[in-house]
């Protein structure tokens, strides 16, 4: 565990050095991350300009949900998504060879290669916005609730990562499907809305999208002092299940991997 | 004839990437599904929340929006910006006896048609599963004008995206600009909801921008929500945007070519 921590720290430093070397790219990407965050809030404002509330969530509740979405999705994009986006390229170019021959988990190495620091700015701005909005609406959140929010948010990140890893692993068989990344980004969009909004849909659809919804809904439920125990248990079970599946599936897929003469 | 050859070669290439094209189709399906779920709940709770629209009309709107998105929204800017200008492949194009504009047009068209084909398949599936749900109550003139609107929409999108791609002559990373463009387009093209349901200020701004003439107006034209006169007005405005963007493209291209250096290509 100590070895992995040291390696990850080195990766973080290397990515930070690259960020400093290409500062104008950092500014451009930070701008992109911030406007996408703002867009999520604008979407809710536009939708609720007609309805006012949806599925027993008021406009303010929905805005808090989407800010929570921005916080944790910002963290997700910072830690995982760039590495997973580059996975098809790594496989296609044969760079995976150098990773699977190292004395470390190849899943860990492909997952943590790239850190997207601009997304961290989105998270920081969203945290500030959340604190401001909560004080404006006079919503009191206890210390234990904040700790639980952070814990469930990180749990949601692991759940999202596991699902992403399983889907992107398919690129080992077909590197042309690199746009699965964009498909997964869109699926993340389910978590901007409350789970109750999808209850009228057919049960099979609900089953497919529930992991994405709960990953982000859960921290928002805690902040808003809504019931969350059943969602927490469900998310815990899903996280453990999908995480174990991601490890098994990655190792299974590597058996089909053939080098590109690196 | 040479452009037809390019179109056929690119069609062959596009058909090799059918799986990829299908995954691209899933992206707007998910987005429209989420928005439809929102309105489904809203209207089940209060049927008067969206005057002039019921749930079946909104469902049809989002299905047509899905087809319009995959068929009409060009993605040529990625090719122009990242592959041609940044990687230097632009040198190959400008040394050939082809118009760069028409070359990219006939390279882009097969991908749009392939995606549009998948979109039509979805439409056929909906018609088969829910007979009577989608009704095209268009007379011959309205259908003809809607098809004209459709074709002109693609040209607006293509011209605008070509200009966007050419900004890479001056910017090493135009992703910020492209992202900003995408967000503005999503808001003002009617992706989130029909423009008539947006706050008045938003729909007013949308009428002055080209985005609603790429997606929103073709969609409502096929829903028979535009009169013949309104369709002709929209076509007139579309022609204005096409001509404006084409001349802007020529200007940007001329300036950009002077700045371009192709290293080692």
Short mmCIF file of C-alpha atoms in Angstrom, two decimals:
data_model
loop_
_atom_site.label_atom_id
_atom_site.label_comp_id
_atom_site.label_asym_id
_atom_site.label_seq_id
_atom_site.Cartn_x
_atom_site.Cartn_y
_atom_site.Cartn_z
CA UNK A 1 0.00 0.00 0.00
CA UNK A 2 2.88 2.37 0.88
CA UNK A 3 4.48 1.60 -2.50
CA UNK A 4 1.28 2.56 -4.34
CA UNK A 5 0.95 5.74 -2.35
CA UNK A 6 4.54 6.76 -3.19
CA UNK A 7 4.00 5.99 -6.88
CA UNK A 8 0.77 8.00 -6.93
CA UNK A 9 2.48 10.95 -5.28
CA UNK A 10 5.18 10.84 -7.97
CA UNK A 11 2.50 10.72 -10.69
CA UNK A 12 0.80 13.74 -9.15
CA UNK A 13 4.07 15.68 -9.10
CA UNK A 14 4.85 14.73 -12.71
CA UNK A 15 1.39 15.83 -13.86
CA UNK A 16 1.73 19.08 -11.93
CA UNK A 17 5.09 19.75 -13.61
CA UNK A 18 3.47 19.25 -16.99
CA UNK A 19 0.72 21.66 -15.99
CA UNK A 20 3.29 24.34 -15.19
CA UNK A 21 5.06 23.73 -18.49
CA UNK A 22 1.83 24.27 -20.46
CA UNK A 23 0.14 27.02 -18.51
CA UNK A 24 -2.00 28.41 -21.32
CA UNK A 25 -3.52 24.94 -21.77
CA UNK A 26 -4.30 24.91 -18.05
CA UNK A 27 -6.14 28.25 -18.33
CA UNK A 28 -8.11 27.05 -21.37
CA UNK A 29 -9.08 23.78 -19.73
CA UNK A 30 -9.99 25.48 -16.44
CA UNK A 31 -12.27 27.80 -18.40
CA UNK A 32 -13.87 24.75 -20.07
CA UNK A 33 -14.34 22.96 -16.73
CA UNK A 34 -15.93 26.05 -15.15
CA UNK A 35 -18.33 26.74 -18.01
CA UNK A 36 -19.49 23.13 -18.04
CA UNK A 37 -20.14 23.45 -14.30
CA UNK A 38 -22.06 26.67 -14.87
CA UNK A 39 -24.00 25.03 -17.71
CA UNK A 40 -25.33 22.32 -15.37
CA UNK A 41 -26.77 25.02 -13.10
CA UNK A 42 -28.16 27.00 -16.05
CA UNK A 43 -29.94 23.85 -17.31
CA UNK A 44 -31.71 23.43 -13.95
CA UNK A 45 -32.63 27.13 -13.88
CA UNK A 46 -34.12 26.90 -17.37
CA UNK A 47 -36.04 23.68 -16.70
CA UNK A 48 -37.44 24.93 -13.41
CA UNK A 49 -38.45 28.27 -14.95
CA UNK A 50 -41.59 26.39 -16.03
CA UNK A 51 -42.09 23.80 -13.33
CA UNK A 52 -40.67 25.32 -10.15
CA UNK A 53 -40.09 21.89 -8.67
CA UNK A 54 -39.86 18.27 -9.78
CA UNK A 55 -40.43 14.95 -8.04
CA UNK A 56 -40.83 16.70 -4.64
CA UNK A 57 -37.53 18.49 -5.09
CA UNK A 58 -37.77 22.27 -5.06
CA UNK A 59 -35.75 24.46 -7.39
CA UNK A 60 -33.25 25.20 -4.61
CA UNK A 61 -32.91 21.48 -3.81
CA UNK A 62 -32.20 20.75 -7.48
CA UNK A 63 -29.55 23.48 -7.63
CA UNK A 64 -27.88 22.06 -4.52
CA UNK A 65 -27.99 18.60 -6.15
CA UNK A 66 -26.33 19.91 -9.29
CA UNK A 67 -23.65 21.76 -7.30
CA UNK A 68 -22.93 18.51 -5.42
CA UNK A 69 -22.76 16.88 -8.87
CA UNK A 70 -20.19 19.50 -9.94
CA UNK A 71 -18.09 18.89 -6.82
CA UNK A 72 -17.81 15.15 -7.13
CA UNK A 73 -17.77 14.94 -10.91
CA UNK A 74 -15.01 17.54 -10.82
CA UNK A 75 -13.02 15.25 -8.55
CA UNK A 76 -13.84 12.26 -10.75
CA UNK A 77 -12.59 14.01 -13.87
CA UNK A 78 -9.47 15.13 -12.04
CA UNK A 79 -8.51 11.69 -10.78
CA UNK A 80 -9.86 9.15 -13.26
CA UNK A 81 -11.45 10.28 -16.48
CA UNK A 82 -8.39 11.54 -18.42
CA UNK A 83 -6.56 8.28 -17.77
CA UNK A 84 -9.59 6.25 -18.84
CA UNK A 85 -10.05 8.41 -21.93
CA UNK A 86 -6.45 7.69 -22.94
CA UNK A 87 -6.82 3.93 -22.36
CA UNK A 88 -7.79 3.06 -25.98
CA UNK A 89 -4.78 5.02 -27.24
CA UNK A 90 -2.45 3.27 -24.80
CA UNK A 91 -3.76 -0.11 -25.97
CA UNK A 92 -3.62 0.85 -29.64
CA UNK A 93 -0.07 2.22 -29.46
CA UNK A 94 1.21 -0.75 -27.46
CA UNK A 95 2.13 1.35 -24.42
CA UNK A 96 0.19 -1.08 -22.26
CA UNK A 97 3.11 -3.48 -22.59
CA UNK A 98 5.32 -1.26 -20.43
CA UNK A 99 2.59 -1.02 -17.79
CA UNK A 100 1.69 -4.69 -17.45
CA UNK A 101 5.35 -5.67 -17.07
CA UNK A 102 5.85 -3.40 -14.05
CA UNK A 103 5.69 -4.84 -10.50
CA UNK A 104 2.48 -2.94 -9.79
CA UNK A 105 -1.20 -3.47 -10.56
CA UNK A 106 -1.69 -2.59 -14.23
CA UNK A 107 -5.23 -1.43 -13.44
CA UNK A 108 -3.80 1.04 -10.93
CA UNK A 109 -1.25 2.30 -13.47
CA UNK A 110 -3.68 2.80 -16.36
CA UNK A 111 -6.17 4.47 -14.03
CA UNK A 112 -3.81 6.95 -12.40
CA UNK A 113 -1.45 7.98 -15.23
CA UNK A 114 -3.05 11.37 -15.89
CA UNK A 115 -4.39 13.87 -13.40
CA UNK A 116 -6.57 16.61 -14.78
CA UNK A 117 -5.91 19.53 -12.44
CA UNK A 118 -8.23 22.06 -14.19
CA UNK A 119 -11.17 20.00 -12.93
CA UNK A 120 -10.05 20.63 -9.35
CA UNK A 121 -10.84 24.31 -9.87
CA UNK A 122 -14.41 23.33 -10.79
CA UNK A 123 -14.63 21.37 -7.53
CA UNK A 124 -13.23 24.21 -5.41
CA UNK A 125 -15.55 26.81 -6.96
CA UNK A 126 -18.52 24.45 -6.51
CA UNK A 127 -17.68 23.87 -2.82
CA UNK A 128 -17.59 27.64 -2.27
CA UNK A 129 -20.89 28.00 -4.13
CA UNK A 130 -22.48 25.24 -2.06
CA UNK A 131 -21.41 26.82 1.23
CA UNK A 132 -22.73 30.18 0.06
CA UNK A 133 -26.07 28.75 -1.09
CA UNK A 134 -26.56 26.76 2.12
CA UNK A 135 -25.99 29.89 4.22
CA UNK A 136 -28.34 31.88 1.96
CA UNK A 137 -31.09 29.26 2.34
CA UNK A 138 -30.33 28.89 6.03
CA UNK A 139 -29.74 25.15 5.72
CA UNK A 140 -27.74 23.88 8.68
CA UNK A 141 -25.51 20.88 8.04
CA UNK A 142 -23.94 19.25 11.11
CA UNK A 143 -20.30 18.14 11.24
CA UNK A 144 -21.33 14.47 11.19
CA UNK A 145 -23.48 15.16 8.13
CA UNK A 146 -20.52 16.80 6.36
CA UNK A 147 -18.29 13.81 7.18
CA UNK A 148 -20.98 11.44 5.92
CA UNK A 149 -21.40 13.57 2.78
CA UNK A 150 -17.69 13.36 2.00
CA UNK A 151 -17.66 9.62 2.70
CA UNK A 152 -20.68 8.91 0.49
CA UNK A 153 -19.30 11.21 -2.20
CA UNK A 154 -16.04 9.27 -2.29
CA UNK A 155 -18.05 6.04 -2.28
CA UNK A 156 -19.92 7.35 -5.31
CA UNK A 157 -16.62 8.13 -7.02
CA UNK A 158 -15.44 4.55 -6.51
CA UNK A 159 -18.77 3.28 -7.89
CA UNK A 160 -18.52 5.51 -10.96
CA UNK A 161 -14.87 4.55 -11.47
CA UNK A 162 -15.72 0.84 -11.31
CA UNK A 163 -18.45 1.15 -13.94
CA UNK A 164 -16.23 3.31 -16.17
CA UNK A 165 -13.38 0.84 -15.84
CA UNK A 166 -15.61 -2.09 -16.81
CA UNK A 167 -16.92 -0.27 -19.88
CA UNK A 168 -13.55 1.10 -21.04
CA UNK A 169 -11.99 -2.37 -20.65
CA UNK A 170 -13.96 -3.34 -23.76
CA UNK A 171 -11.47 -1.24 -25.71
CA UNK A 172 -8.94 -4.03 -25.30
CA UNK A 173 -11.02 -5.96 -27.85
CA UNK A 174 -11.88 -2.96 -30.00
CA UNK A 175 -9.82 0.22 -29.71
CA UNK A 176 -12.09 1.98 -32.22
CA UNK A 177 -14.72 2.28 -29.49
CA UNK A 178 -12.81 5.10 -27.80
CA UNK A 179 -16.01 7.16 -27.87
CA UNK A 180 -17.39 4.94 -25.10
CA UNK A 181 -15.79 7.64 -22.96
CA UNK A 182 -18.24 10.24 -24.30
CA UNK A 183 -21.10 7.78 -23.77
CA UNK A 184 -20.09 7.37 -20.11
CA UNK A 185 -19.86 11.16 -19.63
CA UNK A 186 -23.47 11.34 -20.84
CA UNK A 187 -24.54 8.54 -18.47
CA UNK A 188 -23.05 10.52 -15.58
CA UNK A 189 -25.64 13.15 -16.47
CA UNK A 190 -28.36 11.01 -14.87
CA UNK A 191 -26.95 11.90 -11.48
CA UNK A 192 -27.90 15.59 -11.94
CA UNK A 193 -31.52 14.67 -11.30
CA UNK A 194 -33.25 13.04 -8.31
CA UNK A 195 -33.92 9.32 -8.40
CA UNK A 196 -37.65 9.90 -7.81
CA UNK A 197 -37.90 11.60 -11.22
CA UNK A 198 -37.18 8.28 -12.96
CA UNK A 199 -39.54 6.14 -10.89
CA UNK A 200 -42.30 6.17 -13.49
CA UNK A 201 -40.03 4.50 -16.04
CA UNK A 202 -39.89 0.80 -16.79
CA UNK A 203 -38.02 -1.13 -14.10
CA UNK A 204 -35.31 -2.47 -16.44
CA UNK A 205 -34.25 1.07 -17.34
CA UNK A 206 -34.19 2.10 -13.71
CA UNK A 207 -31.88 -0.81 -12.87
CA UNK A 208 -29.41 0.29 -15.54
CA UNK A 209 -29.22 3.92 -14.48
CA UNK A 210 -29.59 3.65 -10.68
CA UNK A 211 -25.84 3.27 -9.99
CA UNK A 212 -25.19 6.58 -11.74
CA UNK A 213 -28.03 8.33 -9.93
CA UNK A 214 -27.12 7.11 -6.44
CA UNK A 215 -23.43 7.87 -6.86
CA UNK A 216 -24.20 11.61 -6.62
CA UNK A 217 -27.74 11.76 -5.21
CA UNK A 218 -26.60 10.25 -1.91
CA UNK A 219 -24.38 13.14 -0.70
CA UNK A 220 -27.11 15.62 -1.71
CA UNK A 221 -29.74 13.66 0.27
CA UNK A 222 -27.56 13.93 3.39
CA UNK A 223 -26.97 17.67 2.97
CA UNK A 224 -30.71 18.25 2.48
CA UNK A 225 -31.55 16.10 5.51
CA UNK A 226 -33.65 13.69 3.44
CA UNK A 227 -33.92 9.94 4.15
CA UNK A 228 -30.85 8.15 2.81
CA UNK A 229 -30.29 4.86 4.68
CA UNK A 230 -31.72 2.53 2.01
CA UNK A 231 -29.82 4.44 -0.71
CA UNK A 232 -26.60 4.20 1.35
CA UNK A 233 -26.92 0.43 1.79
CA UNK A 234 -27.75 0.01 -1.88
CA UNK A 235 -24.78 2.16 -2.96
CA UNK A 236 -22.39 0.30 -0.63
CA UNK A 237 -23.43 -3.05 -2.09
CA UNK A 238 -23.21 -1.76 -5.66
CA UNK A 239 -19.78 -0.19 -5.07
CA UNK A 240 -18.25 -3.36 -3.66
CA UNK A 241 -19.88 -5.46 -6.39
CA UNK A 242 -18.81 -3.29 -9.32
CA UNK A 243 -15.32 -2.67 -7.92
CA UNK A 244 -14.64 -6.40 -7.64
CA UNK A 245 -16.11 -6.95 -11.12
CA UNK A 246 -13.84 -4.22 -12.54
CA UNK A 247 -10.74 -5.96 -11.15
CA UNK A 248 -11.83 -9.37 -12.35
CA UNK A 249 -12.88 -8.09 -15.80
CA UNK A 250 -9.66 -6.14 -16.34
CA UNK A 251 -7.55 -9.21 -15.53
CA UNK A 252 -9.78 -11.32 -17.76
CA UNK A 253 -9.44 -8.81 -20.62
CA UNK A 254 -5.65 -8.72 -20.33
CA UNK A 255 -5.57 -12.37 -21.36
CA UNK A 256 -6.95 -11.23 -24.73
CA UNK A 257 -4.45 -8.40 -25.06
CA UNK A 258 -1.84 -8.75 -27.78
CA UNK A 259 1.08 -6.40 -27.97
CA UNK A 260 1.54 -4.00 -30.88
CA UNK A 261 5.24 -4.86 -31.23
CA UNK A 262 6.48 -2.33 -28.69
CA UNK B 1 -16.98 13.80 -60.19
CA UNK B 2 -13.84 14.05 -58.02
CA UNK B 3 -15.94 15.10 -55.04
CA UNK B 4 -18.29 12.19 -55.63
CA UNK B 5 -15.27 9.91 -55.48
CA UNK B 6 -14.23 11.49 -52.17
CA UNK B 7 -17.77 11.06 -50.87
CA UNK B 8 -17.79 7.37 -51.84
CA UNK B 9 -14.33 6.71 -50.34
CA UNK B 10 -15.29 8.41 -47.09
CA UNK B 11 -18.60 6.49 -47.04
CA UNK B 12 -16.61 3.27 -47.24
CA UNK B 13 -14.44 4.44 -44.37
CA UNK B 14 -17.45 5.57 -42.33
CA UNK B 15 -19.09 2.16 -42.75
CA UNK B 16 -15.96 0.54 -41.25
CA UNK B 17 -16.67 2.46 -38.06
CA UNK B 18 -20.31 1.44 -37.70
CA UNK B 19 -19.88 0.46 -34.05
CA UNK B 20 -18.37 3.82 -33.27
CA UNK B 21 -21.19 5.61 -35.10
CA UNK B 22 -23.73 3.64 -33.09
CA UNK B 23 -22.07 4.65 -29.79
CA UNK B 24 -22.19 8.30 -30.95
CA UNK B 25 -25.94 7.83 -31.51
CA UNK B 26 -26.37 6.65 -27.90
CA UNK B 27 -25.08 9.99 -26.57
CA UNK B 28 -28.02 12.15 -27.75
CA UNK B 29 -30.42 9.30 -26.95
CA UNK B 30 -29.38 9.44 -23.28
CA UNK B 31 -29.56 13.25 -23.17
CA UNK B 32 -33.04 13.41 -24.71
CA UNK B 33 -34.21 10.52 -22.53
CA UNK B 34 -33.23 12.41 -19.36
CA UNK B 35 -35.04 15.56 -20.50
CA UNK B 36 -38.10 13.58 -21.56
CA UNK B 37 -38.19 11.90 -18.11
CA UNK B 38 -38.17 15.39 -16.58
CA UNK B 39 -41.19 16.56 -18.61
CA UNK B 40 -42.95 13.23 -18.16
CA UNK B 41 -42.91 13.78 -14.41
CA UNK B 42 -43.75 17.50 -14.69
CA UNK B 43 -46.76 16.90 -16.94
CA UNK B 44 -48.07 13.94 -14.92
CA UNK B 45 -48.19 16.31 -11.94
CA UNK B 46 -49.56 19.39 -13.74
CA UNK B 47 -50.77 19.19 -17.35
CA UNK B 48 -50.89 22.97 -17.82
CA UNK B 49 -47.25 23.61 -16.96
CA UNK B 50 -46.24 23.75 -20.64
CA UNK B 51 -48.97 25.56 -22.59
CA UNK B 52 -49.35 24.46 -26.19
CA UNK B 53 -47.51 21.16 -25.62
CA UNK B 54 -48.66 17.80 -24.28
CA UNK B 55 -46.50 14.80 -23.39
CA UNK B 56 -46.86 13.12 -26.79
CA UNK B 57 -45.86 16.33 -28.61
CA UNK B 58 -42.86 16.72 -26.33
CA UNK B 59 -41.90 13.09 -26.91
CA UNK B 60 -42.07 13.63 -30.68
CA UNK B 61 -40.10 16.87 -30.29
CA UNK B 62 -37.28 15.05 -28.49
CA UNK B 63 -37.27 12.16 -30.98
CA UNK B 64 -37.02 14.59 -33.91
CA UNK B 65 -34.41 16.54 -31.93
CA UNK B 66 -32.36 13.36 -31.60
CA UNK B 67 -32.45 12.75 -35.36
CA UNK B 68 -31.68 16.40 -36.09
CA UNK B 69 -28.71 16.32 -33.70
CA UNK B 70 -27.01 13.35 -35.34
CA UNK B 71 -27.92 14.38 -38.88
CA UNK B 72 -27.38 18.13 -38.88
CA UNK B 73 -24.72 18.99 -36.32
CA UNK B 74 -21.37 18.87 -38.08
CA UNK B 75 -18.22 17.85 -36.22
CA UNK B 76 -15.76 18.91 -38.90
CA UNK B 77 -14.05 21.36 -36.52
CA UNK B 78 -12.23 18.53 -34.72
CA UNK B 79 -10.81 17.26 -38.01
CA UNK B 80 -9.84 20.73 -39.22
CA UNK B 81 -8.37 21.86 -35.92
CA UNK B 82 -6.62 18.78 -34.55
CA UNK B 83 -5.76 16.66 -37.58
CA UNK B 84 -5.35 19.13 -40.41
CA UNK B 85 -3.85 22.21 -38.79
CA UNK B 86 -2.11 20.91 -35.66
CA UNK B 87 -0.76 17.71 -37.23
CA UNK B 88 0.15 19.49 -40.44
CA UNK B 89 -2.07 17.47 -42.79
CA UNK B 90 -3.40 20.79 -44.05
CA UNK B 91 -0.35 20.93 -46.35
CA UNK B 92 -1.70 17.94 -48.28
CA UNK B 93 -5.01 19.64 -48.83
CA UNK B 94 -3.82 23.04 -49.99
CA UNK B 95 -1.37 21.56 -52.49
CA UNK B 96 -4.15 19.65 -54.23
CA UNK B 97 -6.51 20.97 -56.88
CA UNK B 98 -9.51 20.67 -54.59
CA UNK B 99 -11.43 23.29 -52.76
CA UNK B 100 -10.64 22.68 -49.09
CA UNK B 101 -14.22 23.63 -48.22
CA UNK B 102 -15.85 21.09 -50.55
CA UNK B 103 -13.29 18.44 -49.67
CA UNK B 104 -14.17 18.66 -45.99
CA UNK B 105 -17.87 18.86 -46.88
CA UNK B 106 -17.84 15.58 -48.79
CA UNK B 107 -15.67 14.00 -46.07
CA UNK B 108 -18.16 15.04 -43.36
CA UNK B 109 -21.35 14.17 -45.23
CA UNK B 110 -21.08 10.34 -45.09
CA UNK B 111 -20.72 10.37 -41.29
CA UNK B 112 -23.82 12.56 -40.93
CA UNK B 113 -25.80 10.34 -43.31
CA UNK B 114 -24.71 7.19 -41.45
CA UNK B 115 -25.72 8.68 -38.11
CA UNK B 116 -28.93 9.98 -39.65
CA UNK B 117 -29.66 6.47 -40.89
CA UNK B 118 -29.31 5.11 -37.35
CA UNK B 119 -31.56 7.94 -36.15
CA UNK B 120 -34.21 7.04 -38.73
CA UNK B 121 -33.99 3.42 -37.56
CA UNK B 122 -34.82 4.60 -34.04
CA UNK B 123 -37.76 6.56 -35.46
CA UNK B 124 -39.03 3.49 -37.35
CA UNK B 125 -38.68 1.44 -34.16
CA UNK B 126 -40.78 3.97 -32.23
CA UNK B 127 -43.41 4.04 -35.00
CA UNK B 128 -43.61 0.22 -34.95
CA UNK B 129 -43.71 -0.05 -31.16
CA UNK B 130 -46.12 2.86 -30.66
CA UNK B 131 -48.35 3.01 -33.76
CA UNK B 132 -50.21 6.29 -34.11
CA UNK B 133 -47.86 8.07 -31.70
CA UNK B 134 -45.93 9.93 -34.38
CA UNK B 135 -48.07 11.58 -37.02
CA UNK B 136 -46.57 13.60 -39.83
CA UNK B 137 -49.48 15.86 -40.79
CA UNK B 138 -47.63 17.70 -43.51
CA UNK B 139 -49.01 18.53 -46.93
CA UNK B 140 -46.67 18.40 -49.92
CA UNK B 141 -45.64 22.08 -49.68
CA UNK B 142 -44.91 21.87 -45.94
CA UNK B 143 -42.92 18.66 -46.40
CA UNK B 144 -40.93 20.23 -49.23
CA UNK B 145 -40.19 23.36 -47.19
CA UNK B 146 -39.23 21.24 -44.15
CA UNK B 147 -36.75 19.30 -46.27
CA UNK B 148 -35.29 22.57 -47.62
CA UNK B 149 -34.98 23.82 -44.02
CA UNK B 150 -33.21 20.57 -43.13
CA UNK B 151 -30.64 20.88 -45.92
CA UNK B 152 -29.93 24.54 -45.21
CA UNK B 153 -29.49 23.76 -41.49
CA UNK B 154 -26.61 21.45 -42.26
CA UNK B 155 -24.88 24.15 -44.28
CA UNK B 156 -25.13 26.64 -41.40
CA UNK B 157 -23.68 24.08 -39.00
CA UNK B 158 -20.93 23.08 -41.41
CA UNK B 159 -19.88 26.66 -42.22
CA UNK B 160 -19.84 27.65 -38.56
CA UNK B 161 -17.84 24.60 -37.53
CA UNK B 162 -15.33 25.17 -40.34
CA UNK B 163 -14.68 28.68 -38.97
CA UNK B 164 -14.37 27.24 -35.48
CA UNK B 165 -11.85 24.67 -36.69
CA UNK B 166 -9.80 27.29 -38.53
CA UNK B 167 -9.25 29.24 -35.29
CA UNK B 168 -6.47 26.72 -34.66
CA UNK B 169 -4.35 28.75 -37.03
CA UNK B 170 -4.01 31.23 -34.16
CA UNK B 171 -4.73 29.16 -31.04
CA UNK B 172 -2.71 26.14 -29.94
CA UNK B 173 -5.67 24.89 -27.93
CA UNK B 174 -9.12 25.84 -29.14
CA UNK B 175 -10.96 23.39 -26.87
CA UNK B 176 -12.13 26.22 -24.61
CA UNK B 177 -13.71 28.01 -27.54
CA UNK B 178 -15.28 24.78 -28.83
CA UNK B 179 -16.72 23.96 -25.41
CA UNK B 180 -18.15 27.47 -25.07
CA UNK B 181 -19.70 27.12 -28.54
CA UNK B 182 -21.23 23.77 -27.63
CA UNK B 183 -22.81 25.12 -24.45
CA UNK B 184 -24.24 28.19 -26.20
CA UNK B 185 -25.60 25.93 -28.92
CA UNK B 186 -27.24 23.54 -26.43
CA UNK B 187 -29.01 26.45 -24.74
CA UNK B 188 -30.10 28.40 -27.81
CA UNK B 189 -30.80 25.58 -30.28
CA UNK B 190 -33.65 24.13 -28.25
CA UNK B 191 -31.81 21.07 -26.95
CA UNK B 192 -32.98 21.56 -23.36
CA UNK B 193 -36.60 22.39 -24.22
CA UNK B 194 -38.59 23.99 -27.04
CA UNK B 195 -37.65 27.65 -27.36
CA UNK B 196 -41.26 28.77 -26.89
CA UNK B 197 -41.10 27.31 -23.36
CA UNK B 198 -37.88 29.12 -22.45
CA UNK B 199 -37.91 32.44 -20.57
CA UNK B 200 -38.77 35.22 -23.01
CA UNK B 201 -35.31 36.80 -22.92
CA UNK B 202 -33.69 33.48 -23.85
CA UNK B 203 -36.01 32.81 -26.79
CA UNK B 204 -35.53 36.41 -27.99
CA UNK B 205 -31.73 36.04 -27.94
CA UNK B 206 -32.09 32.66 -29.67
CA UNK B 207 -33.93 34.28 -32.58
CA UNK B 208 -30.90 36.52 -33.22
CA UNK B 209 -28.41 33.64 -33.16
CA UNK B 210 -27.87 30.98 -35.83
CA UNK B 211 -28.24 27.95 -33.53
CA UNK B 212 -32.02 27.74 -33.49
CA UNK B 213 -31.93 27.70 -37.30
CA UNK B 214 -29.74 24.58 -37.19
CA UNK B 215 -31.86 22.43 -34.88
CA UNK B 216 -35.02 23.99 -33.46
CA UNK B 217 -36.75 25.24 -36.61
CA UNK B 218 -36.24 22.04 -38.68
CA UNK B 219 -37.64 20.03 -35.74
CA UNK B 220 -40.80 22.11 -35.32
CA UNK B 221 -41.21 22.33 -39.10
CA UNK B 222 -41.56 18.55 -39.22
CA UNK B 223 -43.96 18.78 -36.28
CA UNK B 224 -46.15 21.02 -38.44
CA UNK B 225 -45.75 23.93 -36.03
CA UNK B 226 -44.62 26.36 -38.76
CA UNK B 227 -46.95 27.88 -41.32
CA UNK B 228 -45.83 28.16 -44.95
CA UNK B 229 -45.05 31.86 -44.47
CA UNK B 230 -43.05 31.18 -41.29
CA UNK B 231 -41.12 28.41 -43.05
CA UNK B 232 -40.22 30.81 -45.87
CA UNK B 233 -39.08 33.42 -43.32
CA UNK B 234 -36.89 30.84 -41.58
CA UNK B 235 -35.42 29.76 -44.93
CA UNK B 236 -34.60 33.39 -45.71
CA UNK B 237 -32.79 33.80 -42.38
CA UNK B 238 -30.98 30.50 -42.90
CA UNK B 239 -29.70 31.69 -46.30
CA UNK B 240 -28.47 34.88 -44.61
CA UNK B 241 -26.48 32.87 -42.03
CA UNK B 242 -25.07 30.51 -44.67
CA UNK B 243 -23.84 33.38 -46.83
CA UNK B 244 -22.46 35.32 -43.84
CA UNK B 245 -20.58 32.30 -42.48
CA UNK B 246 -19.31 31.33 -45.92
CA UNK B 247 -17.74 34.76 -46.48
CA UNK B 248 -16.41 34.74 -42.94
CA UNK B 249 -14.92 31.31 -43.62
CA UNK B 250 -13.22 32.61 -46.82
CA UNK B 251 -11.79 35.56 -44.89
CA UNK B 252 -10.52 33.41 -41.98
CA UNK B 253 -9.12 30.80 -44.40
CA UNK B 254 -7.21 33.41 -46.40
CA UNK B 255 -5.73 34.96 -43.27
CA UNK B 256 -5.01 31.57 -41.72
CA UNK B 257 -3.20 30.09 -44.71
CA UNK B 258 -0.71 32.98 -44.59
CA UNK B 259 0.02 32.13 -40.96
CA UNK B 260 0.17 28.36 -41.37
CA UNK B 261 3.46 26.46 -41.35
CA UNK B 262 3.49 22.74 -42.04
CA UNK B 263 6.48 21.25 -40.28
CA UNK B 264 8.05 18.24 -41.97
CA UNK B 265 4.89 17.05 -43.76
#
